[in-house]
Amino acid sequence: MKKKSQKPSTKVIARERIAILFAQAQRIYAEDPLLANRYVALARRISMRQRVRIDHEFRRRFCHHCYAYLVPGKNMRVRVHRGNVVVTCRACNKHSRYRIGRRHTTENPKENP
Ligand SMILES: [Zn+2]
């Protein structure tokens, strides 16, 4: 076992903070989309620093290319193509694909057609 400098509770707090940031981003988006993007950036920074994964319910709420906060029908296009969900970001016009019917999604942002 490797020695860990962090207490396990810091990861719990990090996950809570990420959830709060996404909730704030959702609320603020209509007024200030740029601030919503900033919340995404903060959530990502927390997840990287504390090495926690962003929950799958939040993972699809931002663009994995430009990290813009995405709202379906606003700056995000959702299509189903050959059993995959294809999400198009209107900010950078790139696509992200997700599998349908799997909770554990393998997302590869580098994989572009
Ligand atoms: Zn984007």
CSV table of N, CA and C and ligand atoms in Angstrom, one decimal:
chain,number,residue,atom,x,y,z
A,1,MET,N,0.8,-1.2,0.0
A,1,MET,CA,0.0,0.0,0.0
A,1,MET,C,0.9,1.3,0.0
A,2,LYS,N,0.5,2.1,-0.9
A,2,LYS,CA,1.2,3.4,-0.9
A,2,LYS,C,0.7,4.3,0.2
A,3,LYS,N,1.6,5.1,0.7
A,3,LYS,CA,1.2,6.1,1.7
A,3,LYS,C,0.4,7.2,1.1
A,4,LYS,N,-0.7,7.6,1.6
A,4,LYS,CA,-1.5,8.6,1.1
A,4,LYS,C,-1.4,9.8,2.0
A,5,SER,N,-1.2,11.0,1.4
A,5,SER,CA,-1.1,12.2,2.2
A,5,SER,C,-2.5,12.8,2.4
A,6,GLN,N,-3.5,12.4,1.6
A,6,GLN,CA,-4.8,12.9,1.8
A,6,GLN,C,-5.7,12.0,2.6
A,7,LYS,N,-6.5,12.7,3.3
A,7,LYS,CA,-7.6,11.9,4.1
A,7,LYS,C,-8.6,11.5,3.1
A,8,PRO,N,-9.3,10.4,3.3
A,8,PRO,CA,-10.3,10.0,2.3
A,8,PRO,C,-11.5,11.0,2.2
A,9,SER,N,-11.7,11.8,3.3
A,9,SER,CA,-12.8,12.7,3.3
A,9,SER,C,-12.6,13.9,2.3
A,10,THR,N,-11.4,14.2,1.9
A,10,THR,CA,-11.2,15.3,1.0
A,10,THR,C,-11.8,15.0,-0.3
A,11,LYS,N,-11.8,13.7,-0.7
A,11,LYS,CA,-12.4,13.3,-2.0
A,11,LYS,C,-13.9,13.5,-1.9
A,12,VAL,N,-14.5,13.2,-0.7
A,12,VAL,CA,-15.9,13.4,-0.6
A,12,VAL,C,-16.3,14.9,-0.7
A,13,ILE,N,-15.5,15.7,-0.1
A,13,ILE,CA,-15.7,17.1,-0.2
A,13,ILE,C,-15.5,17.6,-1.6
A,14,ALA,N,-14.5,17.1,-2.3
A,14,ALA,CA,-14.3,17.5,-3.7
A,14,ALA,C,-15.5,17.1,-4.6
A,15,ARG,N,-16.0,15.9,-4.4
A,15,ARG,CA,-17.2,15.5,-5.1
A,15,ARG,C,-18.4,16.4,-4.8
A,16,GLU,N,-18.5,16.8,-3.6
A,16,GLU,CA,-19.6,17.7,-3.2
A,16,GLU,C,-19.5,19.1,-3.9
A,17,ARG,N,-18.2,19.5,-3.9
A,17,ARG,CA,-18.0,20.8,-4.5
A,17,ARG,C,-18.3,20.8,-6.0
A,18,ILE,N,-17.9,19.7,-6.6
A,18,ILE,CA,-18.2,19.6,-8.1
A,18,ILE,C,-19.7,19.6,-8.3
A,19,ALA,N,-20.4,18.9,-7.5
A,19,ALA,CA,-21.9,18.9,-7.6
A,19,ALA,C,-22.5,20.3,-7.4
A,20,ILE,N,-21.9,21.0,-6.5
A,20,ILE,CA,-22.4,22.4,-6.2
A,20,ILE,C,-22.1,23.3,-7.4
A,21,LEU,N,-20.9,23.1,-7.9
A,21,LEU,CA,-20.5,24.0,-9.1
A,21,LEU,C,-21.4,23.7,-10.3
A,22,PHE,N,-21.7,22.5,-10.5
A,22,PHE,CA,-22.6,22.2,-11.7
A,22,PHE,C,-24.0,22.7,-11.4
A,23,ALA,N,-24.4,22.6,-10.2
A,23,ALA,CA,-25.8,23.1,-9.9
A,23,ALA,C,-25.8,24.6,-10.1
A,24,GLN,N,-24.7,25.3,-9.7
A,24,GLN,CA,-24.6,26.8,-9.9
A,24,GLN,C,-24.5,27.1,-11.3
A,25,ALA,N,-23.8,26.3,-12.1
A,25,ALA,CA,-23.6,26.6,-13.5
A,25,ALA,C,-25.0,26.5,-14.2
A,26,GLN,N,-25.7,25.5,-13.8
A,26,GLN,CA,-27.1,25.3,-14.4
A,26,GLN,C,-28.0,26.5,-14.1
A,27,ARG,N,-27.9,27.0,-12.9
A,27,ARG,CA,-28.7,28.1,-12.6
A,27,ARG,C,-28.3,29.4,-13.2
A,28,ILE,N,-27.0,29.6,-13.4
A,28,ILE,CA,-26.5,30.9,-13.8
A,28,ILE,C,-26.5,30.9,-15.4
A,29,TYR,N,-26.6,29.8,-16.0
A,29,TYR,CA,-26.4,29.8,-17.5
A,29,TYR,C,-27.2,30.8,-18.2
A,30,ALA,N,-28.5,30.9,-17.9
A,30,ALA,CA,-29.4,31.8,-18.6
A,30,ALA,C,-29.0,33.2,-18.5
A,31,GLU,N,-28.4,33.6,-17.4
A,31,GLU,CA,-28.0,35.0,-17.2
A,31,GLU,C,-26.6,35.2,-17.7
A,32,ASP,N,-25.7,34.3,-17.4
A,32,ASP,CA,-24.3,34.5,-17.7
A,32,ASP,C,-23.6,33.2,-18.1
A,33,PRO,N,-23.7,32.9,-19.4
A,33,PRO,CA,-23.1,31.6,-19.9
A,33,PRO,C,-21.6,31.5,-19.6
A,34,LEU,N,-20.9,32.6,-19.6
A,34,LEU,CA,-19.5,32.6,-19.4
A,34,LEU,C,-19.1,32.2,-18.0
A,35,LEU,N,-20.0,32.7,-17.1
A,35,LEU,CA,-19.8,32.3,-15.7
A,35,LEU,C,-20.0,30.8,-15.5
A,36,ALA,N,-21.0,30.3,-16.2
A,36,ALA,CA,-21.3,28.8,-16.2
A,36,ALA,C,-20.0,28.1,-16.6
A,37,ASN,N,-19.4,28.6,-17.7
A,37,ASN,CA,-18.2,27.9,-18.2
A,37,ASN,C,-17.1,28.0,-17.2
A,38,ARG,N,-17.0,29.1,-16.4
A,38,ARG,CA,-16.0,29.2,-15.4
A,38,ARG,C,-16.2,28.2,-14.3
A,39,TYR,N,-17.5,27.9,-14.0
A,39,TYR,CA,-17.8,26.9,-12.9
A,39,TYR,C,-17.3,25.5,-13.4
A,40,VAL,N,-17.5,25.3,-14.7
A,40,VAL,CA,-17.0,24.0,-15.3
A,40,VAL,C,-15.5,23.9,-15.1
A,41,ALA,N,-14.8,25.0,-15.4
A,41,ALA,CA,-13.4,25.0,-15.3
A,41,ALA,C,-13.0,24.8,-13.8
A,42,LEU,N,-13.7,25.4,-12.9
A,42,LEU,CA,-13.4,25.2,-11.5
A,42,LEU,C,-13.6,23.7,-11.1
A,43,ALA,N,-14.7,23.2,-11.5
A,43,ALA,CA,-15.1,21.8,-11.2
A,43,ALA,C,-14.0,20.8,-11.7
A,44,ARG,N,-13.5,21.1,-13.0
A,44,ARG,CA,-12.5,20.3,-13.5
A,44,ARG,C,-11.2,20.4,-12.8
A,45,ARG,N,-10.9,21.6,-12.3
A,45,ARG,CA,-9.7,21.8,-11.6
A,45,ARG,C,-9.7,21.0,-10.3
A,46,ILE,N,-10.9,21.1,-9.6
A,46,ILE,CA,-11.0,20.3,-8.4
A,46,ILE,C,-10.9,18.8,-8.6
A,47,SER,N,-11.5,18.3,-9.7
A,47,SER,CA,-11.5,16.9,-10.0
A,47,SER,C,-10.1,16.5,-10.3
A,48,MET,N,-9.3,17.3,-11.0
A,48,MET,CA,-7.9,16.9,-11.3
A,48,MET,C,-7.0,17.0,-10.1
A,49,ARG,N,-7.2,18.0,-9.3
A,49,ARG,CA,-6.3,18.1,-8.1
A,49,ARG,C,-6.6,17.1,-7.1
A,50,GLN,N,-7.9,16.8,-6.9
A,50,GLN,CA,-8.2,15.8,-5.9
A,50,GLN,C,-8.3,14.4,-6.5
A,51,ARG,N,-8.1,14.3,-7.8
A,51,ARG,CA,-8.1,13.1,-8.5
A,51,ARG,C,-9.4,12.3,-8.3
A,52,VAL,N,-10.5,13.0,-8.4
A,52,VAL,CA,-11.8,12.4,-8.4
A,52,VAL,C,-12.4,12.5,-9.8
A,53,ARG,N,-13.2,11.5,-10.1
A,53,ARG,CA,-13.9,11.6,-11.4
A,53,ARG,C,-15.1,12.5,-11.3
A,54,ILE,N,-15.4,13.2,-12.4
A,54,ILE,CA,-16.7,13.9,-12.4
A,54,ILE,C,-17.8,12.9,-12.6
A,55,ASP,N,-18.8,12.9,-11.8
A,55,ASP,CA,-19.9,12.0,-11.9
A,55,ASP,C,-20.5,11.9,-13.3
A,56,HIS,N,-21.0,10.8,-13.7
A,56,HIS,CA,-21.5,10.6,-15.0
A,56,HIS,C,-22.7,11.6,-15.3
A,57,GLU,N,-23.4,11.9,-14.3
A,57,GLU,CA,-24.5,12.8,-14.5
A,57,GLU,C,-24.0,14.2,-14.9
A,58,PHE,N,-22.8,14.6,-14.5
A,58,PHE,CA,-22.3,15.9,-14.9
A,58,PHE,C,-21.4,15.8,-16.1
A,59,ARG,N,-20.9,14.6,-16.4
A,59,ARG,CA,-19.9,14.5,-17.5
A,59,ARG,C,-20.3,15.0,-18.8
A,60,ARG,N,-21.6,14.8,-19.0
A,60,ARG,CA,-22.2,15.2,-20.4
A,60,ARG,C,-22.7,16.6,-20.4
A,61,ARG,N,-22.5,17.3,-19.3
A,61,ARG,CA,-23.0,18.7,-19.3
A,61,ARG,C,-22.0,19.7,-19.7
A,62,PHE,N,-20.8,19.3,-20.1
A,62,PHE,CA,-19.9,20.2,-20.6
A,62,PHE,C,-19.2,19.6,-21.8
A,63,CYS,N,-18.7,20.5,-22.7
A,63,CYS,CA,-18.0,20.1,-23.9
A,63,CYS,C,-16.6,19.6,-23.5
A,64,HIS,N,-16.2,18.4,-24.0
A,64,HIS,CA,-14.9,17.8,-23.6
A,64,HIS,C,-13.8,18.3,-24.5
A,65,HIS,N,-14.1,19.3,-25.4
A,65,HIS,CA,-13.1,19.9,-26.2
A,65,HIS,C,-12.8,21.3,-25.7
A,66,CYS,N,-13.9,22.1,-25.6
A,66,CYS,CA,-13.6,23.5,-25.1
A,66,CYS,C,-14.1,23.7,-23.7
A,67,TYR,N,-14.7,22.7,-23.1
A,67,TYR,CA,-15.1,22.8,-21.7
A,67,TYR,C,-16.2,23.9,-21.4
A,68,ALA,N,-17.0,24.1,-22.5
A,68,ALA,CA,-18.1,25.0,-22.3
A,68,ALA,C,-19.2,24.3,-21.6
A,69,TYR,N,-20.0,24.9,-20.8
A,69,TYR,CA,-21.1,24.3,-20.1
A,69,TYR,C,-22.2,24.2,-21.2
A,70,LEU,N,-22.8,23.0,-21.3
A,70,LEU,CA,-23.7,22.7,-22.4
A,70,LEU,C,-25.1,22.6,-21.9
A,71,VAL,N,-26.1,23.2,-22.6
A,71,VAL,CA,-27.5,23.1,-22.3
A,71,VAL,C,-28.2,22.6,-23.5
A,72,PRO,N,-28.9,21.5,-23.4
A,72,PRO,CA,-29.6,20.9,-24.6
A,72,PRO,C,-30.5,22.0,-25.2
A,73,GLY,N,-30.5,22.1,-26.5
A,73,GLY,CA,-31.4,23.1,-27.1
A,73,GLY,C,-30.9,24.5,-27.1
A,74,LYS,N,-29.8,24.8,-26.4
A,74,LYS,CA,-29.2,26.1,-26.3
A,74,LYS,C,-27.9,26.1,-27.1
A,75,ASN,N,-27.0,25.5,-26.5
A,75,ASN,CA,-25.7,25.5,-27.2
A,75,ASN,C,-25.2,24.0,-27.4
A,76,MET,N,-26.1,23.1,-27.5
A,76,MET,CA,-25.8,21.7,-27.6
A,76,MET,C,-26.8,21.0,-28.4
A,77,ARG,N,-26.3,20.2,-29.4
A,77,ARG,CA,-27.2,19.5,-30.2
A,77,ARG,C,-27.1,18.0,-29.9
A,78,VAL,N,-28.2,17.3,-29.7
A,78,VAL,CA,-28.1,15.9,-29.3
A,78,VAL,C,-28.8,15.1,-30.4
A,79,ARG,N,-28.0,14.2,-31.0
A,79,ARG,CA,-28.5,13.3,-32.0
A,79,ARG,C,-28.2,11.9,-31.7
A,80,VAL,N,-29.1,11.0,-32.2
A,80,VAL,CA,-28.8,9.6,-32.1
A,80,VAL,C,-28.3,9.1,-33.4
A,81,HIS,N,-27.2,8.4,-33.4
A,81,HIS,CA,-26.6,8.0,-34.7
A,81,HIS,C,-26.0,6.6,-34.5
A,82,ARG,N,-26.6,5.6,-35.2
A,82,ARG,CA,-26.2,4.2,-35.1
A,82,ARG,C,-26.0,3.7,-33.6
A,83,GLY,N,-27.0,4.0,-32.8
A,83,GLY,CA,-26.9,3.5,-31.5
A,83,GLY,C,-26.0,4.3,-30.5
A,84,ASN,N,-25.5,5.4,-31.1
A,84,ASN,CA,-24.7,6.3,-30.2
A,84,ASN,C,-25.4,7.6,-30.1
A,85,VAL,N,-25.2,8.3,-29.0
A,85,VAL,CA,-25.6,9.6,-28.8
A,85,VAL,C,-24.5,10.5,-29.3
A,86,VAL,N,-24.8,11.4,-30.2
A,86,VAL,CA,-23.8,12.3,-30.7
A,86,VAL,C,-24.1,13.7,-30.2
A,87,VAL,N,-23.3,14.3,-29.4
A,87,VAL,CA,-23.5,15.6,-28.9
A,87,VAL,C,-22.6,16.6,-29.6
A,88,THR,N,-23.2,17.6,-30.2
A,88,THR,CA,-22.4,18.6,-30.9
A,88,THR,C,-22.4,19.9,-30.0
A,89,CYS,N,-21.2,20.4,-29.8
A,89,CYS,CA,-21.1,21.6,-29.1
A,89,CYS,C,-21.2,22.8,-30.0
A,90,ARG,N,-22.0,23.8,-29.7
A,90,ARG,CA,-22.2,24.9,-30.7
A,90,ARG,C,-21.1,25.9,-30.5
A,91,ALA,N,-20.4,25.8,-29.4
A,91,ALA,CA,-19.3,26.8,-29.2
A,91,ALA,C,-18.1,26.4,-30.1
A,92,CYS,N,-17.7,25.1,-30.2
A,92,CYS,CA,-16.5,24.8,-30.9
A,92,CYS,C,-16.9,23.8,-32.1
A,93,ASN,N,-18.2,23.5,-32.2
A,93,ASN,CA,-18.7,22.6,-33.3
A,93,ASN,C,-18.0,21.2,-33.4
A,94,LYS,N,-17.6,20.8,-32.3
A,94,LYS,CA,-17.0,19.4,-32.2
A,94,LYS,C,-18.0,18.5,-31.6
A,95,HIS,N,-17.8,17.2,-31.9
A,95,HIS,CA,-18.7,16.2,-31.4
A,95,HIS,C,-18.1,15.3,-30.3
A,96,SER,N,-19.0,14.9,-29.5
A,96,SER,CA,-18.7,13.9,-28.5
A,96,SER,C,-19.7,12.8,-28.7
A,97,ARG,N,-19.2,11.6,-28.6
A,97,ARG,CA,-20.1,10.4,-28.7
A,97,ARG,C,-20.2,9.6,-27.5
A,98,TYR,N,-21.4,9.1,-27.2
A,98,TYR,CA,-21.7,8.3,-26.0
A,98,TYR,C,-22.4,7.1,-26.4
A,99,ARG,N,-22.1,6.0,-25.8
A,99,ARG,CA,-22.9,4.8,-26.0
A,99,ARG,C,-24.3,4.9,-25.3
A,100,ILE,N,-25.2,4.3,-25.9
A,100,ILE,CA,-26.5,4.2,-25.3
A,100,ILE,C,-26.6,2.9,-24.5
A,101,GLY,N,-27.3,2.9,-23.4
A,101,GLY,CA,-27.6,1.7,-22.7
A,101,GLY,C,-26.4,1.2,-21.9
A,102,ARG,N,-25.5,2.1,-21.6
A,102,ARG,CA,-24.4,1.8,-20.7
A,102,ARG,C,-24.2,2.9,-19.7
A,103,ARG,N,-24.1,2.5,-18.5
A,103,ARG,CA,-23.9,3.5,-17.5
A,103,ARG,C,-22.4,3.9,-17.5
A,104,HIS,N,-21.6,3.0,-17.7
A,104,HIS,CA,-20.2,3.3,-17.7
A,104,HIS,C,-19.8,3.7,-19.2
A,105,THR,N,-19.6,4.9,-19.4
A,105,THR,CA,-19.3,5.4,-20.8
A,105,THR,C,-17.8,5.5,-21.0
A,106,THR,N,-17.4,5.1,-22.1
A,106,THR,CA,-16.0,5.4,-22.5
A,106,THR,C,-15.9,6.5,-23.4
A,107,GLU,N,-15.4,7.6,-22.9
A,107,GLU,CA,-15.4,8.8,-23.7
A,107,GLU,C,-14.0,9.1,-24.2
A,108,ASN,N,-13.9,9.3,-25.4
A,108,ASN,CA,-12.6,9.6,-26.0
A,108,ASN,C,-12.7,10.9,-26.8
A,109,PRO,N,-12.4,12.0,-26.3
A,109,PRO,CA,-12.5,13.3,-27.0
A,109,PRO,C,-11.6,13.4,-28.2
A,110,LYS,N,-10.5,12.6,-28.2
A,110,LYS,CA,-9.6,12.7,-29.3
A,110,LYS,C,-10.0,12.0,-30.5
A,111,GLU,N,-11.0,11.2,-30.3
A,111,GLU,CA,-11.5,10.4,-31.4
A,111,GLU,C,-12.5,11.2,-32.3
A,112,ASN,N,-12.1,11.8,-33.3
A,112,ASN,CA,-12.9,12.6,-34.1
A,112,ASN,C,-13.0,12.1,-35.6
A,113,PRO,N,-14.2,12.2,-36.1
A,113,PRO,CA,-14.4,11.7,-37.5
A,113,PRO,C,-13.7,12.6,-38.5
B,1,ZN,ZN,-17.0,22.8,-27.4
